[in-house]
Coordinates of C-alpha atoms in Angstrom, one line a residue:
X187 CA 0.1 -0.1 0.1
X188 CA 1.3 3.3 -0.9
X189 CA 0.7 6.6 0.8
X190 CA -2.8 7.4 1.4
X191 CA -3.5 11.1 1.5
X192 CA -6.0 12.4 4.3
X193 CA -8.5 14.9 3.0
X194 CA -7.3 18.1 4.3
X195 CA -8.7 20.1 1.5
X196 CA -5.2 21.9 1.1
X197 CA -4.6 24.1 -2.2
X198 CA -2.4 22.8 -4.8
X199 CA 0.2 25.4 -3.4
X200 CA -0.3 24.2 0.0
X201 CA 0.4 20.5 -1.5
X202 CA 3.4 21.6 -2.9
X203 CA 4.9 23.3 0.3
X204 CA 4.0 20.4 2.3
X205 CA 5.7 18.0 -0.1
X206 CA 8.9 20.1 0.0
X207 CA 8.8 20.5 3.7
X208 CA 8.6 16.7 4.3
X209 CA 11.3 16.0 1.7
X210 CA 13.6 18.9 3.2
X211 CA 13.0 18.1 6.8
X212 CA 15.0 16.1 9.2
X213 CA 12.0 13.7 10.3
X214 CA 12.4 11.8 13.9
X215 CA 9.9 9.5 15.0
X216 CA 10.7 8.9 18.8
X217 CA 8.6 5.8 19.2
X218 CA 8.9 4.2 15.9
X219 CA 7.4 0.4 15.7
X220 CA 7.6 0.1 11.9
X221 CA 8.6 0.6 9.0
X222 CA 6.2 -2.3 8.6
X223 CA 2.8 -2.2 10.0
X224 CA -0.2 -4.3 10.4
X225 CA -1.7 -3.2 7.2
X226 CA 1.8 -3.1 5.0
X227 CA 1.6 -7.0 4.5
X228 CA 0.7 -8.5 1.4
X229 CA -2.5 -10.4 0.9
X230 CA -2.2 -14.1 2.4
X231 CA 0.5 -13.3 4.9
X232 CA -2.0 -13.0 7.6
X233 CA -3.4 -16.7 6.8
X234 CA 0.4 -17.7 6.4
X235 CA 1.6 -16.7 9.8
X236 CA -1.5 -17.9 11.6
X237 CA -1.1 -21.4 10.0
X238 CA 2.5 -21.8 10.7
X239 CA 2.1 -20.5 14.2
X240 CA -0.8 -23.1 15.0
X241 CA 1.0 -25.8 13.5
X242 CA 4.2 -25.2 15.6
X243 CA 2.3 -24.5 18.8
X244 CA -1.2 -26.0 18.7
X245 CA -3.3 -24.8 21.5
X246 CA -0.8 -22.4 22.8
X247 CA -1.6 -19.0 21.8
X248 CA 1.0 -17.0 23.8
X249 CA 3.6 -19.4 22.1
X250 CA 2.1 -18.5 18.5
X251 CA 2.3 -15.0 19.1
X252 CA 5.9 -15.1 20.3
X253 CA 7.0 -17.4 17.3
X254 CA 5.4 -15.2 15.0
X255 CA 7.0 -11.9 16.4
X256 CA 10.4 -13.7 16.0
X257 CA 9.3 -14.9 12.5
X258 CA 8.5 -11.5 11.3
X259 CA 11.5 -10.1 12.6
X260 CA 13.6 -12.6 10.9
X261 CA 11.9 -11.9 7.5
X262 CA 12.1 -8.2 7.5
X263 CA 15.8 -8.5 8.7
X264 CA 16.9 -10.8 6.0
X265 CA 13.9 -12.5 4.2
X266 CA 11.3 -11.9 2.0
X267 CA 10.0 -8.8 3.9
X268 CA 13.4 -7.0 3.8
X269 CA 12.5 -5.3 0.7
X270 CA 9.1 -4.0 2.3
X271 CA 10.9 -3.1 5.1
X272 CA 13.1 -0.8 3.1
X273 CA 10.6 0.7 0.7
X274 CA 8.3 1.3 3.8
X275 CA 11.0 3.3 5.5
X276 CA 12.3 5.2 2.2
X277 CA 8.6 6.1 1.2
X278 CA 7.7 7.3 4.6
X279 CA 10.2 10.1 4.5
X280 CA 11.5 9.3 7.7
X281 CA 15.2 10.0 8.6
X282 CA 15.3 8.5 11.8
X283 CA 13.5 6.0 13.9
X284 CA 14.4 4.2 17.1
X285 CA 15.1 0.3 17.4
X286 CA 13.9 -0.9 20.6
X287 CA 15.8 -3.0 23.4
X288 CA 13.5 -5.2 25.4
X289 CA 14.7 -4.6 29.2
X290 CA 11.7 -6.6 31.2
X291 CA 14.8 -9.1 32.2
X292 CA 18.6 -9.1 31.8
X293 CA 18.1 -12.2 29.4
X294 CA 15.9 -9.9 27.1
X295 CA 18.0 -7.1 27.4
X296 CA 21.0 -9.3 25.8
X297 CA 18.7 -11.1 23.3
X298 CA 17.0 -8.1 21.8
X299 CA 20.7 -6.2 21.6
X300 CA 21.6 -9.1 19.0
X301 CA 18.3 -8.8 17.3
X302 CA 18.7 -5.0 17.1
X303 CA 22.4 -5.3 15.8
X304 CA 21.6 -7.8 13.4
X305 CA 19.2 -5.2 11.8
X306 CA 22.2 -2.7 11.4
X307 CA 24.5 -5.5 10.2
X308 CA 22.1 -6.6 7.5
X309 CA 21.2 -3.3 6.3
X310 CA 23.9 -0.9 4.9
X311 CA 21.6 1.9 4.5
X312 CA 20.7 1.9 8.1
X313 CA 23.5 3.4 10.5
X314 CA 23.3 3.3 14.1
X315 CA 23.0 7.0 15.8
X316 CA 25.7 7.4 18.3
X317 CA 25.7 11.1 18.0
X318 CA 23.2 13.6 16.7
X319 CA 25.6 14.6 13.4
X320 CA 25.0 10.8 12.6
X321 CA 21.2 11.7 12.0
X322 CA 22.4 14.9 10.1
X323 CA 24.7 12.5 8.2
X324 CA 21.8 10.1 7.2
X325 CA 19.8 12.8 5.9
X326 CA 22.5 14.5 3.9
X327 CA 23.6 10.9 2.3
X328 CA 20.2 9.2 1.9
X329 CA 20.6 6.8 4.4
X330 CA 18.2 6.1 7.4
X331 CA 19.1 6.2 11.3
X332 CA 18.4 4.2 14.0
X333 CA 18.4 5.3 17.5
X334 CA 19.0 2.6 20.1
X335 CA 16.2 3.2 22.9
X336 CA 14.3 1.1 25.7
X337 CA 11.1 1.8 27.3
X338 CA 12.0 -0.3 30.5
X339 CA 14.7 -0.4 33.1
X340 CA 14.1 -3.8 35.1
X341 CA 16.8 -5.8 33.0
X342 CA 19.4 -3.5 34.2
X343 CA 18.5 -4.5 37.6
X344 CA 20.9 -2.1 39.9
X345 CA 23.9 -2.8 37.7
X346 CA 25.0 1.0 36.5
X347 CA 28.1 -0.9 34.9
X348 CA 26.0 -2.7 32.8
X349 CA 24.2 0.4 32.1
X350 CA 27.4 1.6 30.8
X351 CA 28.2 -1.1 28.6
X352 CA 25.0 -0.5 26.7
X353 CA 25.8 3.0 26.4
X354 CA 28.8 1.8 24.3
X355 CA 26.6 -0.3 22.6
X356 CA 24.9 2.8 21.4
X357 CA 21.8 3.0 23.8
X358 CA 21.0 6.7 23.8
X359 CA 17.4 7.0 24.9
X360 CA 15.8 5.4 28.2
X361 CA 12.1 5.4 29.4
X362 CA 12.6 5.4 33.3
X363 CA 9.6 3.1 33.9
X364 CA 7.0 1.1 31.9
X365 CA 3.1 1.3 33.3
X366 CA 4.2 -0.4 36.3
X367 CA 6.7 0.0 39.3
X368 CA 10.4 -1.0 38.9
X369 CA 13.4 0.1 40.7
X370 CA 13.5 3.6 39.5
X371 CA 9.9 4.8 40.2
X372 CA 6.1 4.2 39.3
X373 CA 4.6 4.2 35.9
X374 CA 1.6 5.7 34.7
X375 CA -0.8 3.0 35.5
X376 CA 0.1 2.9 39.2
X377 CA -2.3 4.4 41.6
X378 CA -0.1 5.6 44.3
X379 CA 1.6 8.3 42.1
X380 CA 5.1 7.4 43.8
X381 CA 7.8 9.4 42.2
X382 CA 11.6 8.2 41.6
X383 CA 13.1 6.2 44.1
X384 CA 16.4 7.1 45.7
X385 CA 18.1 4.5 43.3
X386 CA 15.9 6.2 40.2
X387 CA 17.7 9.4 41.2
X388 CA 20.9 7.9 40.8
X389 CA 20.1 6.3 37.7
X390 CA 19.1 9.6 36.2
X391 CA 22.4 11.2 37.5
X392 CA 24.3 8.3 35.8
X393 CA 22.3 8.9 32.4
X394 CA 23.1 12.7 32.8
X395 CA 26.9 11.6 32.9
X396 CA 26.8 9.2 30.2
X397 CA 24.9 11.2 27.8
X398 CA 21.6 9.4 27.5
X399 CA 18.4 11.1 27.1
X400 CA 15.7 10.7 30.1
X401 CA 12.4 9.4 28.5
X402 CA 8.9 9.9 30.7
X403 CA 6.7 8.5 27.9
X404 CA 5.0 5.8 30.3
X405 CA 6.1 7.3 33.7
X406 CA 3.6 8.3 36.4
X407 CA 3.0 12.3 37.1
X408 CA 5.3 12.3 40.1
X409 CA 8.0 10.2 38.3
X410 CA 7.9 12.6 35.6
X411 CA 8.2 15.7 37.7
X412 CA 11.0 14.1 39.5
X413 CA 12.9 13.3 36.4
X414 CA 12.5 17.0 35.3
X415 CA 13.7 17.9 38.7
X416 CA 16.8 16.0 38.9
X417 CA 17.9 15.7 35.6
X418 CA 20.4 18.2 34.5
X419 CA 19.9 17.8 30.9
X420 CA 16.8 18.1 28.7
X421 CA 14.1 15.5 29.7
X422 CA 11.6 14.0 27.0
X423 CA 8.1 12.2 26.7
X424 CA 9.0 10.3 23.7
X425 CA 5.5 9.2 23.1
X426 CA 2.4 10.5 24.9
X427 CA -0.3 13.4 24.4
X428 CA -1.9 16.0 26.5
X429 CA -4.4 15.1 29.0
X430 CA -6.8 18.1 28.8
X431 CA -7.2 17.4 25.2
X432 CA -8.3 13.9 26.1
X433 CA -7.9 12.2 29.4
X434 CA -6.0 9.1 29.6
X435 CA -3.2 7.6 31.9
X436 CA -0.7 7.6 29.3
X437 CA -1.1 11.6 28.4
X438 CA 0.7 14.2 30.3
X439 CA -1.0 16.8 32.6
X440 CA 0.0 20.6 31.7
X441 CA 2.3 20.6 34.9
X442 CA 4.0 17.5 33.2
X443 CA 4.1 19.3 30.1
X444 CA 5.5 22.7 31.2
X445 CA 8.1 20.8 33.2
X446 CA 9.4 18.9 30.6
X447 CA 9.7 22.1 28.4
X448 CA 11.3 23.8 31.0
X449 CA 14.1 21.6 31.0
X450 CA 14.6 22.2 27.1
X451 CA 12.6 18.8 26.2
X452 CA 10.1 17.6 24.0
X453 CA 7.0 16.0 24.1
X454 CA 6.2 13.3 21.2
X455 CA 2.7 12.8 20.4
X456 CA 1.5 9.6 19.4
X457 CA -0.8 7.8 16.8
X458 CA -2.5 5.5 19.2
X459 CA -6.3 5.7 18.7
X460 CA -7.2 4.4 22.0
X461 CA -5.3 6.9 23.9
X462 CA -6.0 10.4 22.0
X463 CA -9.9 10.3 21.4
X464 CA -13.0 9.0 22.5
X465 CA -13.7 6.6 19.9
X466 CA -10.7 4.7 18.4
X467 CA -12.5 3.3 15.4
X468 CA -13.2 6.9 14.5
X469 CA -10.0 8.7 15.4
X470 CA -8.5 10.5 12.8
X471 CA -5.1 12.5 12.5
X472 CA -6.9 15.6 13.2
X473 CA -7.2 14.4 16.9
X474 CA -3.2 14.1 16.8
X475 CA -3.1 17.5 15.3
X476 CA -5.5 18.7 18.5
X477 CA -2.7 17.3 20.6
X478 CA 0.2 18.8 18.8
X479 CA -1.5 22.2 18.8
X480 CA -2.4 22.3 22.4
X481 CA 1.1 21.5 23.5
X482 CA 2.4 24.1 21.2
X483 CA 0.1 26.9 22.5
X484 CA 1.0 25.8 26.1
X485 CA 4.8 25.6 25.7
X486 CA 5.6 27.1 22.4
X487 CA 6.2 24.7 19.2
X488 CA 10.0 24.2 20.1
X489 CA 8.7 21.4 23.0
X490 CA 6.3 19.1 20.8
X491 CA 7.5 16.2 18.1
X492 CA 6.4 12.9 16.9
X493 CA 6.4 9.5 18.7
X494 CA 3.9 7.3 16.8
X495 CA 4.0 4.3 18.9
X496 CA 1.9 2.9 15.8
X497 CA 1.3 0.9 13.5
X498 CA 3.2 -2.4 14.9
X499 CA 4.9 -5.2 12.8
X500 CA 2.3 -7.7 13.6
X501 CA -0.9 -8.9 11.7
X502 CA -4.5 -8.4 12.8
X503 CA -4.8 -11.8 14.5
X504 CA -1.5 -10.9 16.4
X505 CA -3.1 -7.4 17.5
X506 CA -6.4 -8.9 18.7
X507 CA -4.9 -11.6 20.6
X508 CA -2.1 -9.3 22.3
X509 CA -4.8 -7.1 23.4
X510 CA -6.8 -9.8 24.8
X511 CA -4.0 -12.0 26.4
X512 CA -1.0 -10.0 26.8
X513 CA -1.5 -6.4 27.2
X514 CA -3.4 -6.7 30.6
X515 CA -0.4 -8.1 32.1
X516 CA 1.9 -5.3 30.9
X517 CA -0.3 -2.8 33.1
X518 CA -2.9 -1.9 30.4
X519 CA -6.4 -1.4 31.6
X520 CA -9.0 -4.0 30.1
X521 CA -9.8 -2.9 26.6
X522 CA -6.7 -0.9 26.3
X523 CA -3.7 -1.6 24.1
X524 CA -2.7 -2.3 20.5
X525 CA -5.3 -3.6 18.4
X526 CA -6.7 -3.3 14.8
X527 CA -8.2 0.2 14.9
X528 CA -5.8 2.8 13.5
X529 CA -5.6 6.5 13.3
X530 CA -7.3 7.9 9.8
X531 CA -4.7 9.1 7.9
X532 CA -1.8 6.7 9.5
X533 CA -2.8 3.4 8.4
X534 CA 0.7 3.0 7.1
X535 CA 3.9 4.5 7.9
X536 CA 4.2 5.5 4.2
X537 CA 1.4 8.1 5.2
X538 CA 3.2 10.0 7.6
X539 CA 3.4 12.9 5.2
X540 CA -0.3 13.6 6.4
X541 CA 1.5 14.8 9.7
X542 CA 3.2 17.4 7.6
X543 CA 0.1 18.2 5.7
X544 CA -1.8 18.6 8.6
X545 CA 0.7 21.0 10.3
X546 CA 0.5 23.1 6.8
X547 CA -3.5 23.1 7.2
X548 CA -3.3 24.3 10.7
X549 CA -1.0 27.1 9.7
X550 CA 2.3 26.3 11.4
X551 CA 5.4 28.3 9.8
X552 CA 7.9 26.4 7.8
X553 CA 10.6 26.6 10.6
X554 CA 7.9 25.3 13.1
X555 CA 7.1 22.6 10.9
X556 CA 10.5 21.3 10.5
X557 CA 11.0 21.5 14.2
X558 CA 8.1 19.6 15.1
X559 CA 8.8 17.0 12.8
X560 CA 12.4 16.1 14.0
X561 CA 14.3 19.5 14.7
X562 CA 12.9 19.4 18.3
X563 CA 14.5 16.0 19.3
X564 CA 17.6 16.7 17.3
X565 CA 17.8 19.8 19.5
X566 CA 17.9 17.6 22.7
X567 CA 20.0 15.0 21.2
X568 CA 22.8 17.6 20.7
X569 CA 22.4 18.7 24.1
X570 CA 22.6 15.4 25.9
X571 CA 24.7 13.0 23.7
X572 CA 28.3 13.2 24.0

């Protein structure tokens, strides 16, 4: 599927301007699940994966999900989906997106590092971003950059030496907590709103020392505020939204948004239809733009960016079973979490130009559009990464 243009009713001149801005800009997605998404697969792939999984693990749906996740990863790393992977990345216009470590355990941390490194090794056009200039280099040389990040810290346990090792591997952004409690503090789904632990403060200090961006995307309110208080470098929320536009535990309050902005940081707005509007099946890119508008008006457009977090590289049957069986164990509320709905205008990564077109439709200046698309996050990287 090629890009699908959302009906913003732009003039020919505005369409030309949007295309030029999209082509010229450094575009950074700070929660990049793709480039292949749920609706990117060719006809028949859904049935193929389900049959393979059921044949290999009959009656065990969780094992089927894990098997198919690895199967798809292998196919897009060095298999029959590798061309689709490249096409989706290049046709989207993205310059850089994150490649995530799994850090729910130490074993997962090492295994995911091998998996990420294989992507870089097998794709000569994909470079690992150790410094901000690597992203600029990628843009100038028609390459793509991968930013090594993680959304959890449990796998580091309390080993700051291990953190140093993964910094040398290329880890450059760490989300302090996921939905629940860990050694560092409380996630956004915890009821007690505990802030950073004593060790969490030390962890933030070590991140500052090494040059790793502090991310509060899934952090609870007080954890977010504490991160902004104790970090001496800019803090981000890689993928979130404004709770005043639509209330959800995954969104940020005005107090949090302002605190992040005061550090020089950025709030990335996500494309998760369950978290940005009332009706997931009727959520459009206009809802996403409402959140961008709100943050831009509250803090100025220098503190908002993109962290789509959707679509994910999974088939529809995987998405439905993940929501039913896996998401509740990750701290999501019943009915929440990834499924088959999508933001109209962002069905596929190749349609991400609709964000640029939407910013044009909302009257943003060229410089503000370039900053929202990636310049703001790039500024943070230049301030933090050594």
